[in-house]
Backbone as XML, in Angstrom:
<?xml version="1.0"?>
<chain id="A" units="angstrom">
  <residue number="1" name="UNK">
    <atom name="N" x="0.828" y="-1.201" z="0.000"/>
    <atom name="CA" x="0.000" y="0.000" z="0.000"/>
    <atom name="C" x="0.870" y="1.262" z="0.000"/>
  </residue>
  <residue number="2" name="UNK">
    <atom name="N" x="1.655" y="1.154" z="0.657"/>
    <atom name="CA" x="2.680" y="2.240" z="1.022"/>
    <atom name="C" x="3.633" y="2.814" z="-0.637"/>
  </residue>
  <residue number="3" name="UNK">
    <atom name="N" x="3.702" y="1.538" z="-1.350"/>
    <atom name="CA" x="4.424" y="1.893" z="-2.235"/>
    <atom name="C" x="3.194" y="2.145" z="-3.411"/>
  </residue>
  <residue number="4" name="UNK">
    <atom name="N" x="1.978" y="2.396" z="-3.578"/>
    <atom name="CA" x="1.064" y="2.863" z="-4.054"/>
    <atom name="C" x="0.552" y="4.219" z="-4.358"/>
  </residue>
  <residue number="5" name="UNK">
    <atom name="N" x="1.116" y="4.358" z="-3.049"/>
    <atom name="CA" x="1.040" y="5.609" z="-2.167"/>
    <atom name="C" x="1.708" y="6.391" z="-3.136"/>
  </residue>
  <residue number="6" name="UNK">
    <atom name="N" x="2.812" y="6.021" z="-2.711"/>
    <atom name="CA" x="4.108" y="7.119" z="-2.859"/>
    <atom name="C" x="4.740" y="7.169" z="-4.724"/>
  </residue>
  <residue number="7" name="UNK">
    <atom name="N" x="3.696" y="6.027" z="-5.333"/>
    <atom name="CA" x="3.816" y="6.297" z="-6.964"/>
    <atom name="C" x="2.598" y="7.185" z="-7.422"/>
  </residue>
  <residue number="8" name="UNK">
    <atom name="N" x="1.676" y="7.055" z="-6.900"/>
    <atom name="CA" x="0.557" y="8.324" z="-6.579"/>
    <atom name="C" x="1.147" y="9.615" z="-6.379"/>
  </residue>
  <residue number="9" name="UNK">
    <atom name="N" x="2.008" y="9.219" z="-5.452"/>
    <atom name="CA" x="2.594" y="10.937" z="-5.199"/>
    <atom name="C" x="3.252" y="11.619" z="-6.249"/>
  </residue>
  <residue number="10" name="UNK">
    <atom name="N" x="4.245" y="10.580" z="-6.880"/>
    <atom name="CA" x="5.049" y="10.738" z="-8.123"/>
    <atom name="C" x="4.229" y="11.159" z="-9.339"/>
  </residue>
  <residue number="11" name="UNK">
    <atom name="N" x="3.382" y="10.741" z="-9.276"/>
    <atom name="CA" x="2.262" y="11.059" z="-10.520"/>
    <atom name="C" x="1.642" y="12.054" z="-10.267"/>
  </residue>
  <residue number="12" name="UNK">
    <atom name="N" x="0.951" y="12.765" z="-9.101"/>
    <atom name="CA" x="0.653" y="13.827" z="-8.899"/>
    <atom name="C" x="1.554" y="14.783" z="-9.495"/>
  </residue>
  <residue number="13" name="UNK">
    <atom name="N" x="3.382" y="15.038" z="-8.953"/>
    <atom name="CA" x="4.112" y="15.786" z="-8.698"/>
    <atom name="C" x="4.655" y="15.771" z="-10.579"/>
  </residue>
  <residue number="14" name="UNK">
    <atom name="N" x="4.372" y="14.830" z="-11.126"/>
    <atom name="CA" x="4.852" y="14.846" z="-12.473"/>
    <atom name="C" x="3.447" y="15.430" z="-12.980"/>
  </residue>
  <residue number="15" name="UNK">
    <atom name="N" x="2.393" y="15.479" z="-13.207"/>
    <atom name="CA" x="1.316" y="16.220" z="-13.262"/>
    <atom name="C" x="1.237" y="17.659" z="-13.194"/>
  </residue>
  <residue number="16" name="UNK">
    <atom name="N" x="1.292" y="17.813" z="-12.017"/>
    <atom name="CA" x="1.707" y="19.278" z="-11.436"/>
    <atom name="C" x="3.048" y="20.005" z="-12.369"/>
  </residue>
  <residue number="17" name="UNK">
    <atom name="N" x="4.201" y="19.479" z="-12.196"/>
    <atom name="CA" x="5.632" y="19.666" z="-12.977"/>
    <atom name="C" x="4.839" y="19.980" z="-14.150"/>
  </residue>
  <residue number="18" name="UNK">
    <atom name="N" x="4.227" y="19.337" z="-15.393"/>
    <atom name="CA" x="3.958" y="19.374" z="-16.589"/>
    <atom name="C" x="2.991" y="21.223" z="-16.508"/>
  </residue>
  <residue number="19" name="UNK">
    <atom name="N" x="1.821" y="21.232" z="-15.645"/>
    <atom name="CA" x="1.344" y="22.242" z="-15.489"/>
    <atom name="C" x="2.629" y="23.399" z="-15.868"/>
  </residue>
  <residue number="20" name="UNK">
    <atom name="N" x="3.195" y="23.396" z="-14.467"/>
    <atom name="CA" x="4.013" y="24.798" z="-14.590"/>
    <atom name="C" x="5.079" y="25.093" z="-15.364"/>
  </residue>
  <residue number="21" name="UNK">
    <atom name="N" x="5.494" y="23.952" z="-16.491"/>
    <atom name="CA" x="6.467" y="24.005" z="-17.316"/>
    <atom name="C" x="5.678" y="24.836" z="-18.777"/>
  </residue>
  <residue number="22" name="UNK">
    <atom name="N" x="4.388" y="24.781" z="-18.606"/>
    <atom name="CA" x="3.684" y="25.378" z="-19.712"/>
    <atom name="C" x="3.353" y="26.860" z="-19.349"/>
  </residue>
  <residue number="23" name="UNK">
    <atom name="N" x="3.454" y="27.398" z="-17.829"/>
    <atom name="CA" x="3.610" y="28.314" z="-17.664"/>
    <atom name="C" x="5.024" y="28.883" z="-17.667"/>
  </residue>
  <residue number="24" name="UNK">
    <atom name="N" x="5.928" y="28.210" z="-17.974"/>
    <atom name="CA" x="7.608" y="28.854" z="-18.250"/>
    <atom name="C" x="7.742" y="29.515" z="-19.372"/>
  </residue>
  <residue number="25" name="UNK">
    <atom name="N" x="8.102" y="31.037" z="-19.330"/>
    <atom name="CA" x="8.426" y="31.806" z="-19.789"/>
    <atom name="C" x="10.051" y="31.762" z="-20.154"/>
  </residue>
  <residue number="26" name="UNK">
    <atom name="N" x="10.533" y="31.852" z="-19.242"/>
    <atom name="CA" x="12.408" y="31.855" z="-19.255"/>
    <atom name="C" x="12.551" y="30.422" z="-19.333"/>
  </residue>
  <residue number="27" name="UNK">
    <atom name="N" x="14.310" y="30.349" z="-19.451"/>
    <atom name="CA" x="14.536" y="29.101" z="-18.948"/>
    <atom name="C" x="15.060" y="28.793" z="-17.803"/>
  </residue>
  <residue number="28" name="UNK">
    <atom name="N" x="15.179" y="30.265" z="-17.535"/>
    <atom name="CA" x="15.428" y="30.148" z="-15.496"/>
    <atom name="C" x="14.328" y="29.593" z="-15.032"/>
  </residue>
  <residue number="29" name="UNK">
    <atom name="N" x="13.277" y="29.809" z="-15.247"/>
    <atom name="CA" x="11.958" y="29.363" z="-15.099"/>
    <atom name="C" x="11.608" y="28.031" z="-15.114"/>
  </residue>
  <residue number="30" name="UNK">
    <atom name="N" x="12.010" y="27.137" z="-16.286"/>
    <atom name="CA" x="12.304" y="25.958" z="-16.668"/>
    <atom name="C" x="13.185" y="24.846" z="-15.842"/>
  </residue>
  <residue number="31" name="UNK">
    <atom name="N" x="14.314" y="25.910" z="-15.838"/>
    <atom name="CA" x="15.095" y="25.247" z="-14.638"/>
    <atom name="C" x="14.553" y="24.962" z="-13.752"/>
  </residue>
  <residue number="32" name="UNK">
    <atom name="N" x="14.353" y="26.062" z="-12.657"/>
    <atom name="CA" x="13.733" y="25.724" z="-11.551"/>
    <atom name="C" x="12.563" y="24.820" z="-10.857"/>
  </residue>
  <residue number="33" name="UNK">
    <atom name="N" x="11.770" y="24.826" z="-11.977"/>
    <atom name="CA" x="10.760" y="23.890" z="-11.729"/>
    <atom name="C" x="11.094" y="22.156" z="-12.279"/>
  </residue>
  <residue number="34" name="UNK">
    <atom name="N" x="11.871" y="22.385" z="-13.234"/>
    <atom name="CA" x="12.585" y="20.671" z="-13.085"/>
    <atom name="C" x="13.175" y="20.115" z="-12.359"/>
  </residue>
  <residue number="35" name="UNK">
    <atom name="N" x="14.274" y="21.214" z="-11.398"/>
    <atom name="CA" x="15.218" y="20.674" z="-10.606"/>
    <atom name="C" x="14.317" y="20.591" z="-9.428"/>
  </residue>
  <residue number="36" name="UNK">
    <atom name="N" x="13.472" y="21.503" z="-8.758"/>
    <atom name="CA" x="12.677" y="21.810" z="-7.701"/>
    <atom name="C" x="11.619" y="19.758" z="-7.972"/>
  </residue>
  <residue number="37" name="UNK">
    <atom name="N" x="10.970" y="19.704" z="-8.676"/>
    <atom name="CA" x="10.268" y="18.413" z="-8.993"/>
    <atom name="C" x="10.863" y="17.148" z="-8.795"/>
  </residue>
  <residue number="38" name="UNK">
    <atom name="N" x="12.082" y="16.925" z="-9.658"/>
    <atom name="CA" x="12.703" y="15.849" z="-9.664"/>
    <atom name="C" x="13.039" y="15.381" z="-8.051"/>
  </residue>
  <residue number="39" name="UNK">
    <atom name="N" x="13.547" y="16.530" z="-6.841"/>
    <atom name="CA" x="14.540" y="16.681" z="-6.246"/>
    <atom name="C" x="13.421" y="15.989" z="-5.326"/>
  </residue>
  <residue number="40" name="UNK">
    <atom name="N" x="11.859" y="16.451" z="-5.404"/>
    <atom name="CA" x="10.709" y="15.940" z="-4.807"/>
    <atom name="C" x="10.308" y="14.709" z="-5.079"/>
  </residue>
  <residue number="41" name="UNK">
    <atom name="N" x="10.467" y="14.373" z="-6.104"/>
    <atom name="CA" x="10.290" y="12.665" z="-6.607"/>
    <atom name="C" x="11.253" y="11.363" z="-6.182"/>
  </residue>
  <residue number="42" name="UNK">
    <atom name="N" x="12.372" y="12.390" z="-6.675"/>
    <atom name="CA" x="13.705" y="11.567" z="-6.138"/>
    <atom name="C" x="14.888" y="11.578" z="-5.328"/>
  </residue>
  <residue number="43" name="UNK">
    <atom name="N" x="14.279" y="11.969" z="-4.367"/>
    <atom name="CA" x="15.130" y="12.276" z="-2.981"/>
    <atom name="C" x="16.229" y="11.823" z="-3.214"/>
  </residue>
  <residue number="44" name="UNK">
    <atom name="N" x="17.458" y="12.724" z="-2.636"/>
    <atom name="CA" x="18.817" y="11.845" z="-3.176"/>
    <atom name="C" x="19.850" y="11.947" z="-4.375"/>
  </residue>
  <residue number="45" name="UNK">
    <atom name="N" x="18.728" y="11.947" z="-5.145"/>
    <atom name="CA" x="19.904" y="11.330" z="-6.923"/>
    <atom name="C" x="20.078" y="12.609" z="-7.207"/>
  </residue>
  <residue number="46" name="UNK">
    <atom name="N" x="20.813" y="12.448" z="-8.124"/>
    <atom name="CA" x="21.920" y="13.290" z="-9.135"/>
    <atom name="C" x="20.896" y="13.863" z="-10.626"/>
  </residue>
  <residue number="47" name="UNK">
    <atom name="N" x="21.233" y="14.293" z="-11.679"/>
    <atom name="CA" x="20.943" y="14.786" z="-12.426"/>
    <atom name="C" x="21.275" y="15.922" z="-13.200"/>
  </residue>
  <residue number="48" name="UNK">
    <atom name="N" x="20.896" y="16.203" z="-14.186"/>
    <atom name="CA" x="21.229" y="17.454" z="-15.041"/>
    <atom name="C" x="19.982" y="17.500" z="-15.875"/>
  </residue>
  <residue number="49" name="UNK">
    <atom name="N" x="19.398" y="18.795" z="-16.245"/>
    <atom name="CA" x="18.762" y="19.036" z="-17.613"/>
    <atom name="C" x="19.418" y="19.783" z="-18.091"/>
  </residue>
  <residue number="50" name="UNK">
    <atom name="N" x="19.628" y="19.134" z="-19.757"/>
    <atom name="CA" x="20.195" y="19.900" z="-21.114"/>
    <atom name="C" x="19.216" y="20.739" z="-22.004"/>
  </residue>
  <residue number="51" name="UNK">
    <atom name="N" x="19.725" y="21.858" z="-22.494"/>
    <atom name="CA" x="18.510" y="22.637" z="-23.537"/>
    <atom name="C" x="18.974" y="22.568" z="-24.433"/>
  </residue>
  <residue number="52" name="UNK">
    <atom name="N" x="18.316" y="22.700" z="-25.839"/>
    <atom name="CA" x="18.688" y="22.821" z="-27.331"/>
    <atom name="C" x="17.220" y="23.306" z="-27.598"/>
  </residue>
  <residue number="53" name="UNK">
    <atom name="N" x="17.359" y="23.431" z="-29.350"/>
    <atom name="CA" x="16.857" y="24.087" z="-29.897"/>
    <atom name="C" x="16.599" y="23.579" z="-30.994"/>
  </residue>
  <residue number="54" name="UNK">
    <atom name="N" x="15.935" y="24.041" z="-32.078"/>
    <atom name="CA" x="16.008" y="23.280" z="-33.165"/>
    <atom name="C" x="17.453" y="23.521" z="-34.469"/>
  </residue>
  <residue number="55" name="UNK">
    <atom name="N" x="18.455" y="24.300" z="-33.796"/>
    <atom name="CA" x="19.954" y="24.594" z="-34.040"/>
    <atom name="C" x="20.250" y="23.181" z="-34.127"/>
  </residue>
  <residue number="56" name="UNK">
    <atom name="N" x="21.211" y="23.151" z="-35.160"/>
    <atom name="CA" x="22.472" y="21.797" z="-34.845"/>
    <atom name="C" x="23.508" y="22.251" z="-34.020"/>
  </residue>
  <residue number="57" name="UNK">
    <atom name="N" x="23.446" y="23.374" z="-33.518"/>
    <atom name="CA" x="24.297" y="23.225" z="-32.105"/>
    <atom name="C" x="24.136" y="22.621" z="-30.782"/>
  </residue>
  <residue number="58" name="UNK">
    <atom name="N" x="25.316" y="22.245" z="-30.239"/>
    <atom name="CA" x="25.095" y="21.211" z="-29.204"/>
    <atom name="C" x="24.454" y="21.343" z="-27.866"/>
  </residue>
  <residue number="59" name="UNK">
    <atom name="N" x="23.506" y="20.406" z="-27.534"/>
    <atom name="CA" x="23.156" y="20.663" z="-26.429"/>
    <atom name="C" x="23.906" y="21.791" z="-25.165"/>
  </residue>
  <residue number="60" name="UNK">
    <atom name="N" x="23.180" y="22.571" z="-24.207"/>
    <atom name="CA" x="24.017" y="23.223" z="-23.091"/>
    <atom name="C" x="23.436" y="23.234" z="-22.011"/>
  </residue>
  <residue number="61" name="UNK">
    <atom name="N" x="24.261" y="22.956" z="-21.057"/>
    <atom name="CA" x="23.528" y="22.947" z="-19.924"/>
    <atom name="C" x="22.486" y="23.853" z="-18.974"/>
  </residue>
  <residue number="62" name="UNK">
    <atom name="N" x="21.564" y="22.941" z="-18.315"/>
    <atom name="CA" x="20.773" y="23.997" z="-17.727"/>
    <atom name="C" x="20.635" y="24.767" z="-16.505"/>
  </residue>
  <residue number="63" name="UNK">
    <atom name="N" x="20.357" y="23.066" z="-16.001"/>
    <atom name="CA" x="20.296" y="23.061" z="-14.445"/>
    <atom name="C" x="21.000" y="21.550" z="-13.932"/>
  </residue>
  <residue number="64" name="UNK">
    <atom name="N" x="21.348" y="22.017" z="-12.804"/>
    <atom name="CA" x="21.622" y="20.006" z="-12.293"/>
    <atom name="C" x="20.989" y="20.158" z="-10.945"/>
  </residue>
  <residue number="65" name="UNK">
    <atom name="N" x="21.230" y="19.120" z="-10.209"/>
    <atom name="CA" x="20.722" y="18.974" z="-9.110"/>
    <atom name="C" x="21.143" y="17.590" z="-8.251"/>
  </residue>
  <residue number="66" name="UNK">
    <atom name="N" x="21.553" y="17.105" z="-7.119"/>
    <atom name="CA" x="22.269" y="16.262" z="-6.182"/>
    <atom name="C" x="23.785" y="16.440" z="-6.293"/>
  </residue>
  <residue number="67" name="UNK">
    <atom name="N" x="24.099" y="14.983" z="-5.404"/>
    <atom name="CA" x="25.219" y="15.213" z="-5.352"/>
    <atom name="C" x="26.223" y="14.870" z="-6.877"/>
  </residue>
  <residue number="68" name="UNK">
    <atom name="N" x="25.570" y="13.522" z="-7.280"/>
    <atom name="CA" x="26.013" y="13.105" z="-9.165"/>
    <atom name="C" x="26.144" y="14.062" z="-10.477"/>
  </residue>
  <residue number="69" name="UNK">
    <atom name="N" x="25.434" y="15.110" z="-10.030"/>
    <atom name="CA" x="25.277" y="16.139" z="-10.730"/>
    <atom name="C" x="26.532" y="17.033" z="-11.220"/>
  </residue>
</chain>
C-alpha cells in the first residue's frame, strides 16, 4: 500500500511539474521547476537538464541537481 502511495505521489508531482512548465516563460523558469520536482520525486539522486533548440548546435547545460550532478 505504502508503495502505491508514494507512486501516486510521483504522478501527482509529475502532473503538477507538466502544469508549470507550460507556464515557463524563461529558462530560469524551466530550470527551476525541473530541478525543484525531480529533487521531490527523487530524494537523493543526481541529475542534469540539457537545452537545445532546433539549431544543430550542441546541447548546453541547464540546471543540475544532487550530489552526481
Amino acid at each position: 500500500l505504502a508503495e502505491l502511495e508514494r507512486r501516486a505521489a510521483d504522478l501527482k508531482e509529475l502532473a503538477e511539474m507538466g502544469e508549470l512548465l507550460q507556464c515557463c516563460v524563461t529558462e530560469q523558469e524551466l530550470e527551476r521547476v525541473v530541478a525543484g520536482a525531480i529533487q521531490r520525486i527523487a530524494p537523493g539522486s543526481g541529475g542534469a537538464l540539457y537545452l537545445g533548440d532546433r539549431s544543430p548546435a550542441p546541447l548546453r547545460a541547464g540546471c543540475a541537481w544532487g550530489t552526481a550532478a
